């Protein structure tokens, strides 16, 4: 049973969809403390260079979890993001598909940034058929406490996991020995960053997956194709 535990990202890059594709259970890690990251922002590739789409937030208090952080709807950020996407992809072959996904995610009721990011990820997963054959769970519903590696391990154990798949940032904090003691294999993503037809060269994979939708439509699934490396092999290659 392959487990992926990922903090929510706003219309995430292809790499997150690749983690999702490899999972049997995908856990939205939604009850962690807010820190600067991609919970509420993502880059869009335009003819004038990269632009951020950022969801403005109401005042964030120290220790707030993602489920407690509320978007600042006094600012018309949804319309602003729609204008950015419309301008960037007006001539893209699958413009309508891309805008439909944005509009669908924007219409889903959301009380927190965790809700918004989760909705944006799920419309992408459904579009590419990645929602089928796997379970999606919010960590806030599991009743598993703790922090850092111990909590990640306990979530895997709680869900009956035999393999934990993670992104590259985990190499800076993950206690691999804890997982080995419980015979849970740790795999790191081996991102291929496979180029796809993309406007405004040079190619970059580090943008919203809406870019893949706009340029390739559902055929973009073929570019969601990365695999994994065992943790020891990954760390050796990272030296």
PDB file of N, CA and C in Angstrom, residues 85-166:
ATOM      1  N   UNK A  85      -4.797  33.973 -16.217  1.00  0.00           N
ATOM      2  CA  UNK A  85      -4.859  32.736 -17.008  1.00  0.00           C
ATOM      3  C   UNK A  85      -5.401  32.998 -18.407  1.00  0.00           C
ATOM      4  N   UNK A  86      -6.421  33.836 -18.487  1.00  0.00           N
ATOM      5  CA  UNK A  86      -7.010  34.135 -19.797  1.00  0.00           C
ATOM      6  C   UNK A  86      -6.000  34.808 -20.715  1.00  0.00           C
ATOM      7  N   UNK A  87      -5.226  35.727 -20.173  1.00  0.00           N
ATOM      8  CA  UNK A  87      -4.213  36.423 -20.966  1.00  0.00           C
ATOM      9  C   UNK A  87      -3.078  35.479 -21.361  1.00  0.00           C
ATOM     10  N   UNK A  88      -2.642  34.639 -20.424  1.00  0.00           N
ATOM     11  CA  UNK A  88      -1.494  33.756 -20.679  1.00  0.00           C
ATOM     12  C   UNK A  88      -1.807  32.675 -21.699  1.00  0.00           C
ATOM     13  N   UNK A  89      -3.055  32.179 -21.717  1.00  0.00           N
ATOM     14  CA  UNK A  89      -3.364  30.984 -22.516  1.00  0.00           C
ATOM     15  C   UNK A  89      -4.452  31.216 -23.559  1.00  0.00           C
ATOM     16  N   UNK A  90      -4.696  32.456 -23.901  1.00  0.00           N
ATOM     17  CA  UNK A  90      -5.779  32.764 -24.840  1.00  0.00           C
ATOM     18  C   UNK A  90      -5.646  32.003 -26.154  1.00  0.00           C
ATOM     19  N   UNK A  91      -4.405  31.754 -26.585  1.00  0.00           N
ATOM     20  CA  UNK A  91      -4.191  31.072 -27.871  1.00  0.00           C
ATOM     21  C   UNK A  91      -3.845  29.592 -27.705  1.00  0.00           C
ATOM     22  N   UNK A  92      -3.904  29.087 -26.490  1.00  0.00           N
ATOM     23  CA  UNK A  92      -3.563  27.675 -26.245  1.00  0.00           C
ATOM     24  C   UNK A  92      -4.661  26.767 -26.793  1.00  0.00           C
ATOM     25  N   UNK A  93      -4.293  25.594 -27.295  1.00  0.00           N
ATOM     26  CA  UNK A  93      -5.277  24.714 -27.944  1.00  0.00           C
ATOM     27  C   UNK A  93      -6.378  24.212 -27.009  1.00  0.00           C
ATOM     28  N   UNK A  94      -6.096  24.129 -25.716  1.00  0.00           N
ATOM     29  CA  UNK A  94      -7.097  23.614 -24.779  1.00  0.00           C
ATOM     30  C   UNK A  94      -7.440  24.681 -23.731  1.00  0.00           C
ATOM     31  N   UNK A  95      -7.514  25.900 -24.221  1.00  0.00           N
ATOM     32  CA  UNK A  95      -7.844  27.034 -23.357  1.00  0.00           C
ATOM     33  C   UNK A  95      -9.151  26.811 -22.602  1.00  0.00           C
ATOM     34  N   UNK A  96     -10.178  26.347 -23.303  1.00  0.00           N
ATOM     35  CA  UNK A  96     -11.495  26.188 -22.674  1.00  0.00           C
ATOM     36  C   UNK A  96     -11.448  25.147 -21.557  1.00  0.00           C
ATOM     37  N   UNK A  97     -10.740  24.048 -21.775  1.00  0.00           N
ATOM     38  CA  UNK A  97     -10.599  23.029 -20.725  1.00  0.00           C
ATOM     39  C   UNK A  97      -9.948  23.628 -19.484  1.00  0.00           C
ATOM     40  N   UNK A  98      -8.885  24.377 -19.707  1.00  0.00           N
ATOM     41  CA  UNK A  98      -8.145  24.961 -18.596  1.00  0.00           C
ATOM     42  C   UNK A  98      -9.011  25.940 -17.804  1.00  0.00           C
ATOM     43  N   UNK A  99      -9.721  26.808 -18.501  1.00  0.00           N
ATOM     44  CA  UNK A  99     -10.558  27.786 -17.816  1.00  0.00           C
ATOM     45  C   UNK A  99     -11.724  27.106 -17.099  1.00  0.00           C
ATOM     46  N   UNK A 100     -12.240  26.053 -17.675  1.00  0.00           N
ATOM     47  CA  UNK A 100     -13.325  25.315 -17.016  1.00  0.00           C
ATOM     48  C   UNK A 100     -12.862  24.730 -15.688  1.00  0.00           C
ATOM     49  N   UNK A 101     -11.647  24.183 -15.655  1.00  0.00           N
ATOM     50  CA  UNK A 101     -11.115  23.639 -14.399  1.00  0.00           C
ATOM     51  C   UNK A 101     -10.952  24.737 -13.364  1.00  0.00           C
ATOM     52  N   UNK A 102     -10.430  25.879 -13.781  1.00  0.00           N
ATOM     53  CA  UNK A 102     -10.274  26.980 -12.840  1.00  0.00           C
ATOM     54  C   UNK A 102     -11.629  27.397 -12.283  1.00  0.00           C
ATOM     55  N   UNK A 103     -12.614  27.535 -13.149  1.00  0.00           N
ATOM     56  CA  UNK A 103     -13.935  27.972 -12.710  1.00  0.00           C
ATOM     57  C   UNK A 103     -14.586  26.940 -11.793  1.00  0.00           C
ATOM     58  N   UNK A 104     -14.398  25.670 -12.106  1.00  0.00           N
ATOM     59  CA  UNK A 104     -14.982  24.623 -11.254  1.00  0.00           C
ATOM     60  C   UNK A 104     -14.382  24.656  -9.854  1.00  0.00           C
ATOM     61  N   UNK A 105     -13.067  24.775  -9.773  1.00  0.00           N
ATOM     62  CA  UNK A 105     -12.419  24.828  -8.454  1.00  0.00           C
ATOM     63  C   UNK A 105     -12.831  26.086  -7.702  1.00  0.00           C
ATOM     64  N   UNK A 106     -12.983  27.181  -8.412  1.00  0.00           N
ATOM     65  CA  UNK A 106     -13.328  28.449  -7.774  1.00  0.00           C
ATOM     66  C   UNK A 106     -14.743  28.457  -7.218  1.00  0.00           C
ATOM     67  N   UNK A 107     -15.603  27.602  -7.758  1.00  0.00           N
ATOM     68  CA  UNK A 107     -17.003  27.562  -7.323  1.00  0.00           C
ATOM     69  C   UNK A 107     -17.229  26.629  -6.139  1.00  0.00           C
ATOM     70  N   UNK A 108     -16.256  25.795  -5.813  1.00  0.00           N
ATOM     71  CA  UNK A 108     -16.409  24.860  -4.709  1.00  0.00           C
ATOM     72  C   UNK A 108     -16.355  25.635  -3.389  1.00  0.00           C
ATOM     73  N   UNK A 109     -17.346  25.442  -2.495  1.00  0.00           N
ATOM     74  CA  UNK A 109     -17.328  26.160  -1.212  1.00  0.00           C
ATOM     75  C   UNK A 109     -16.023  25.909  -0.456  1.00  0.00           C
ATOM     76  N   UNK A 110     -15.415  26.984   0.030  1.00  0.00           N
ATOM     77  CA  UNK A 110     -14.120  26.867   0.705  1.00  0.00           C
ATOM     78  C   UNK A 110     -14.065  27.831   1.875  1.00  0.00           C
ATOM     79  N   UNK A 111     -13.754  27.305   3.049  1.00  0.00           N
ATOM     80  CA  UNK A 111     -13.661  28.140   4.243  1.00  0.00           C
ATOM     81  C   UNK A 111     -12.210  28.435   4.622  1.00  0.00           C
ATOM     82  N   UNK A 112     -11.276  27.710   4.046  1.00  0.00           N
ATOM     83  CA  UNK A 112      -9.870  27.875   4.411  1.00  0.00           C
ATOM     84  C   UNK A 112      -8.995  27.724   3.186  1.00  0.00           C
ATOM     85  N   UNK A 113      -7.711  28.092   3.349  1.00  0.00           N
ATOM     86  CA  UNK A 113      -6.777  27.905   2.243  1.00  0.00           C
ATOM     87  C   UNK A 113      -6.574  26.425   1.958  1.00  0.00           C
ATOM     88  N   UNK A 114      -6.711  25.579   2.975  1.00  0.00           N
ATOM     89  CA  UNK A 114      -6.614  24.136   2.750  1.00  0.00           C
ATOM     90  C   UNK A 114      -7.727  23.656   1.818  1.00  0.00           C
ATOM     91  N   UNK A 115      -8.938  24.181   2.012  1.00  0.00           N
ATOM     92  CA  UNK A 115     -10.063  23.815   1.151  1.00  0.00           C
ATOM     93  C   UNK A 115      -9.823  24.249  -0.286  1.00  0.00           C
ATOM     94  N   UNK A 116      -9.323  25.480  -0.456  1.00  0.00           N
ATOM     95  CA  UNK A 116      -9.091  26.011  -1.794  1.00  0.00           C
ATOM     96  C   UNK A 116      -8.031  25.192  -2.524  1.00  0.00           C
ATOM     97  N   UNK A 117      -6.928  24.918  -1.846  1.00  0.00           N
ATOM     98  CA  UNK A 117      -5.842  24.175  -2.479  1.00  0.00           C
ATOM     99  C   UNK A 117      -6.264  22.742  -2.793  1.00  0.00           C
ATOM    100  N   UNK A 118      -6.980  22.126  -1.873  1.00  0.00           N
ATOM    101  CA  UNK A 118      -7.452  20.760  -2.104  1.00  0.00           C
ATOM    102  C   UNK A 118      -8.389  20.706  -3.312  1.00  0.00           C
ATOM    103  N   UNK A 119      -9.299  21.664  -3.413  1.00  0.00           N
ATOM    104  CA  UNK A 119     -10.227  21.697  -4.551  1.00  0.00           C
ATOM    105  C   UNK A 119      -9.483  21.859  -5.866  1.00  0.00           C
ATOM    106  N   UNK A 120      -8.467  22.710  -5.879  1.00  0.00           N
ATOM    107  CA  UNK A 120      -7.723  22.939  -7.119  1.00  0.00           C
ATOM    108  C   UNK A 120      -6.943  21.695  -7.532  1.00  0.00           C
ATOM    109  N   UNK A 121      -6.437  20.959  -6.567  1.00  0.00           N
ATOM    110  CA  UNK A 121      -5.721  19.712  -6.875  1.00  0.00           C
ATOM    111  C   UNK A 121      -6.685  18.653  -7.398  1.00  0.00           C
ATOM    112  N   UNK A 122      -7.855  18.561  -6.782  1.00  0.00           N
ATOM    113  CA  UNK A 122      -8.789  17.498  -7.140  1.00  0.00           C
ATOM    114  C   UNK A 122      -9.398  17.695  -8.525  1.00  0.00           C
ATOM    115  N   UNK A 123      -9.645  18.939  -8.957  1.00  0.00           N
ATOM    116  CA  UNK A 123     -10.183  19.106 -10.312  1.00  0.00           C
ATOM    117  C   UNK A 123      -9.142  18.686 -11.347  1.00  0.00           C
ATOM    118  N   UNK A 124      -7.864  18.923 -11.054  1.00  0.00           N
ATOM    119  CA  UNK A 124      -6.807  18.463 -11.957  1.00  0.00           C
ATOM    120  C   UNK A 124      -6.723  16.942 -11.970  1.00  0.00           C
ATOM    121  N   UNK A 125      -6.799  16.330 -10.798  1.00  0.00           N
ATOM    122  CA  UNK A 125      -6.747  14.870 -10.707  1.00  0.00           C
ATOM    123  C   UNK A 125      -7.902  14.240 -11.472  1.00  0.00           C
ATOM    124  N   UNK A 126      -9.091  14.794 -11.314  1.00  0.00           N
ATOM    125  CA  UNK A 126     -10.263  14.252 -12.010  1.00  0.00           C
ATOM    126  C   UNK A 126     -10.131  14.426 -13.522  1.00  0.00           C
ATOM    127  N   UNK A 127      -9.610  15.554 -13.952  1.00  0.00           N
ATOM    128  CA  UNK A 127      -9.461  15.815 -15.390  1.00  0.00           C
ATOM    129  C   UNK A 127      -8.583  14.763 -16.046  1.00  0.00           C
ATOM    130  N   UNK A 128      -7.499  14.390 -15.386  1.00  0.00           N
ATOM    131  CA  UNK A 128      -6.574  13.411 -15.953  1.00  0.00           C
ATOM    132  C   UNK A 128      -6.912  11.968 -15.549  1.00  0.00           C
ATOM    133  N   UNK A 129      -8.022  11.775 -14.860  1.00  0.00           N
ATOM    134  CA  UNK A 129      -8.433  10.435 -14.459  1.00  0.00           C
ATOM    135  C   UNK A 129      -7.623   9.863 -13.314  1.00  0.00           C
ATOM    136  N   UNK A 130      -6.910  10.724 -12.593  1.00  0.00           N
ATOM    137  CA  UNK A 130      -6.054  10.250 -11.505  1.00  0.00           C
ATOM    138  C   UNK A 130      -6.820  10.054 -10.197  1.00  0.00           C
ATOM    139  N   UNK A 131      -8.082  10.395 -10.197  1.00  0.00           N
ATOM    140  CA  UNK A 131      -8.896  10.196  -9.002  1.00  0.00           C
ATOM    141  C   UNK A 131      -9.376   8.763  -8.872  1.00  0.00           C
ATOM    142  N   UNK A 132      -9.251   7.998  -9.940  1.00  0.00           N
ATOM    143  CA  UNK A 132      -9.764   6.625  -9.957  1.00  0.00           C
ATOM    144  C   UNK A 132      -8.731   5.655  -9.385  1.00  0.00           C
ATOM    145  N   UNK A 133      -9.203   4.680  -8.599  1.00  0.00           N
ATOM    146  CA  UNK A 133      -8.335   3.615  -8.109  1.00  0.00           C
ATOM    147  C   UNK A 133      -7.503   3.989  -6.901  1.00  0.00           C
ATOM    148  N   UNK A 134      -7.802   5.110  -6.261  1.00  0.00           N
ATOM    149  CA  UNK A 134      -7.058   5.501  -5.056  1.00  0.00           C
ATOM    150  C   UNK A 134      -7.982   6.253  -4.112  1.00  0.00           C
ATOM    151  N   UNK A 135      -7.581   6.302  -2.865  1.00  0.00           N
ATOM    152  CA  UNK A 135      -8.368   6.996  -1.849  1.00  0.00           C
ATOM    153  C   UNK A 135      -7.727   8.336  -1.520  1.00  0.00           C
ATOM    154  N   UNK A 136      -8.558   9.306  -1.174  1.00  0.00           N
ATOM    155  CA  UNK A 136      -8.099  10.637  -0.777  1.00  0.00           C
ATOM    156  C   UNK A 136      -8.605  10.917   0.632  1.00  0.00           C
ATOM    157  N   UNK A 137      -7.679  11.306   1.507  1.00  0.00           N
ATOM    158  CA  UNK A 137      -7.998  11.493   2.920  1.00  0.00           C
ATOM    159  C   UNK A 137      -7.376  12.797   3.414  1.00  0.00           C
ATOM    160  N   UNK A 138      -8.081  13.490   4.297  1.00  0.00           N
ATOM    161  CA  UNK A 138      -7.532  14.671   4.960  1.00  0.00           C
ATOM    162  C   UNK A 138      -6.902  14.245   6.274  1.00  0.00           C
ATOM    163  N   UNK A 139      -5.677  14.663   6.513  1.00  0.00           N
ATOM    164  CA  UNK A 139      -5.001  14.262   7.747  1.00  0.00           C
ATOM    165  C   UNK A 139      -5.754  14.731   8.987  1.00  0.00           C
ATOM    166  N   UNK A 140      -6.499  15.830   8.857  1.00  0.00           N
ATOM    167  CA  UNK A 140      -7.245  16.377   9.994  1.00  0.00           C
ATOM    168  C   UNK A 140      -8.361  15.451  10.456  1.00  0.00           C
ATOM    169  N   UNK A 141      -8.721  14.460   9.648  1.00  0.00           N
ATOM    170  CA  UNK A 141      -9.798  13.533  10.021  1.00  0.00           C
ATOM    171  C   UNK A 141      -9.268  12.236  10.631  1.00  0.00           C
ATOM    172  N   UNK A 142      -7.953  12.059  10.684  1.00  0.00           N
ATOM    173  CA  UNK A 142      -7.388  10.761  11.066  1.00  0.00           C
ATOM    174  C   UNK A 142      -7.226  10.575  12.571  1.00  0.00           C
ATOM    175  N   UNK A 143      -7.119  11.663  13.315  1.00  0.00           N
ATOM    176  CA  UNK A 143      -6.889  11.540  14.750  1.00  0.00           C
ATOM    177  C   UNK A 143      -5.500  11.044  15.095  1.00  0.00           C
ATOM    178  N   UNK A 144      -4.540  11.301  14.200  1.00  0.00           N
ATOM    179  CA  UNK A 144      -3.149  10.898  14.432  1.00  0.00           C
ATOM    180  C   UNK A 144      -2.362  12.148  14.818  1.00  0.00           C
ATOM    181  N   UNK A 145      -1.861  12.177  16.040  1.00  0.00           N
ATOM    182  CA  UNK A 145      -1.149  13.355  16.519  1.00  0.00           C
ATOM    183  C   UNK A 145       0.358  13.188  16.328  1.00  0.00           C
ATOM    184  N   UNK A 146       1.124  14.145  16.855  1.00  0.00           N
ATOM    185  CA  UNK A 146       2.580  14.075  16.741  1.00  0.00           C
ATOM    186  C   UNK A 146       3.107  15.082  15.750  1.00  0.00           C
ATOM    187  N   UNK A 147       4.401  15.021  15.511  1.00  0.00           N
ATOM    188  CA  UNK A 147       5.056  15.965  14.601  1.00  0.00           C
ATOM    189  C   UNK A 147       6.109  15.261  13.763  1.00  0.00           C
ATOM    190  N   UNK A 148       6.517  15.921  12.697  1.00  0.00           N
ATOM    191  CA  UNK A 148       7.651  15.537  11.864  1.00  0.00           C
ATOM    192  C   UNK A 148       7.592  14.073  11.430  1.00  0.00           C
ATOM    193  N   UNK A 149       8.749  13.399  11.422  1.00  0.00           N
ATOM    194  CA  UNK A 149       8.849  12.027  10.907  1.00  0.00           C
ATOM    195  C   UNK A 149       7.934  11.066  11.648  1.00  0.00           C
ATOM    196  N   UNK A 150       7.831  11.239  12.970  1.00  0.00           N
ATOM    197  CA  UNK A 150       7.024  10.322  13.772  1.00  0.00           C
ATOM    198  C   UNK A 150       5.570  10.355  13.345  1.00  0.00           C
ATOM    199  N   UNK A 151       5.051  11.544  13.090  1.00  0.00           N
ATOM    200  CA  UNK A 151       3.654  11.626  12.682  1.00  0.00           C
ATOM    201  C   UNK A 151       3.448  11.056  11.278  1.00  0.00           C
ATOM    202  N   UNK A 152       4.364  11.350  10.368  1.00  0.00           N
ATOM    203  CA  UNK A 152       4.258  10.789   9.022  1.00  0.00           C
ATOM    204  C   UNK A 152       4.256   9.263   9.081  1.00  0.00           C
ATOM    205  N   UNK A 153       5.149   8.704   9.894  1.00  0.00           N
ATOM    206  CA  UNK A 153       5.191   7.253  10.059  1.00  0.00           C
ATOM    207  C   UNK A 153       3.886   6.734  10.639  1.00  0.00           C
ATOM    208  N   UNK A 154       3.372   7.398  11.665  1.00  0.00           N
ATOM    209  CA  UNK A 154       2.147   6.927  12.316  1.00  0.00           C
ATOM    210  C   UNK A 154       0.945   7.007  11.382  1.00  0.00           C
ATOM    211  N   UNK A 155       0.932   7.998  10.503  1.00  0.00           N
ATOM    212  CA  UNK A 155      -0.142   8.051   9.501  1.00  0.00           C
ATOM    213  C   UNK A 155      -0.045   6.857   8.558  1.00  0.00           C
ATOM    214  N   UNK A 156       1.171   6.553   8.116  1.00  0.00           N
ATOM    215  CA  UNK A 156       1.370   5.390   7.246  1.00  0.00           C
ATOM    216  C   UNK A 156       0.918   4.106   7.941  1.00  0.00           C
ATOM    217  N   UNK A 157       1.286   3.936   9.197  1.00  0.00           N
ATOM    218  CA  UNK A 157       0.892   2.745   9.951  1.00  0.00           C
ATOM    219  C   UNK A 157      -0.620   2.695  10.137  1.00  0.00           C
ATOM    220  N   UNK A 158      -1.211   3.825  10.443  1.00  0.00           N
ATOM    221  CA  UNK A 158      -2.659   3.911  10.641  1.00  0.00           C
ATOM    222  C   UNK A 158      -3.413   3.478   9.388  1.00  0.00           C
ATOM    223  N   UNK A 159      -2.857   3.802   8.226  1.00  0.00           N
ATOM    224  CA  UNK A 159      -3.525   3.506   6.952  1.00  0.00           C
ATOM    225  C   UNK A 159      -3.104   2.167   6.354  1.00  0.00           C
ATOM    226  N   UNK A 160      -2.246   1.432   7.053  1.00  0.00           N
ATOM    227  CA  UNK A 160      -1.797   0.140   6.549  1.00  0.00           C
ATOM    228  C   UNK A 160      -0.783   0.247   5.431  1.00  0.00           C
ATOM    229  N   UNK A 161      -0.013   1.333   5.428  1.00  0.00           N
ATOM    230  CA  UNK A 161       0.963   1.544   4.359  1.00  0.00           C
ATOM    231  C   UNK A 161       2.163   0.627   4.459  1.00  0.00           C
ATOM    232  N   UNK A 162       2.698   0.277   3.311  1.00  0.00           N
ATOM    233  CA  UNK A 162       3.942  -0.497   3.237  1.00  0.00           C
ATOM    234  C   UNK A 162       5.043   0.300   2.534  1.00  0.00           C
ATOM    235  N   UNK A 163       4.658   1.421   1.907  1.00  0.00           N
ATOM    236  CA  UNK A 163       5.615   2.243   1.161  1.00  0.00           C
ATOM    237  C   UNK A 163       5.210   3.703   1.288  1.00  0.00           C
ATOM    238  N   UNK A 164       6.177   4.542   1.613  1.00  0.00           N
ATOM    239  CA  UNK A 164       5.931   5.972   1.750  1.00  0.00           C
ATOM    240  C   UNK A 164       6.682   6.696   0.642  1.00  0.00           C
ATOM    241  N   UNK A 165       5.949   7.444  -0.197  1.00  0.00           N
ATOM    242  CA  UNK A 165       6.523   8.169  -1.321  1.00  0.00           C
ATOM    243  C   UNK A 165       6.518   9.651  -0.999  1.00  0.00           C
ATOM    244  N   UNK A 166       7.663  10.291  -1.180  1.00  0.00           N
ATOM    245  CA  UNK A 166       7.774  11.689  -0.789  1.00  0.00           C
ATOM    246  C   UNK A 166       8.589  12.503  -1.791  1.00  0.00           C
TER     247      UNK A 166
END
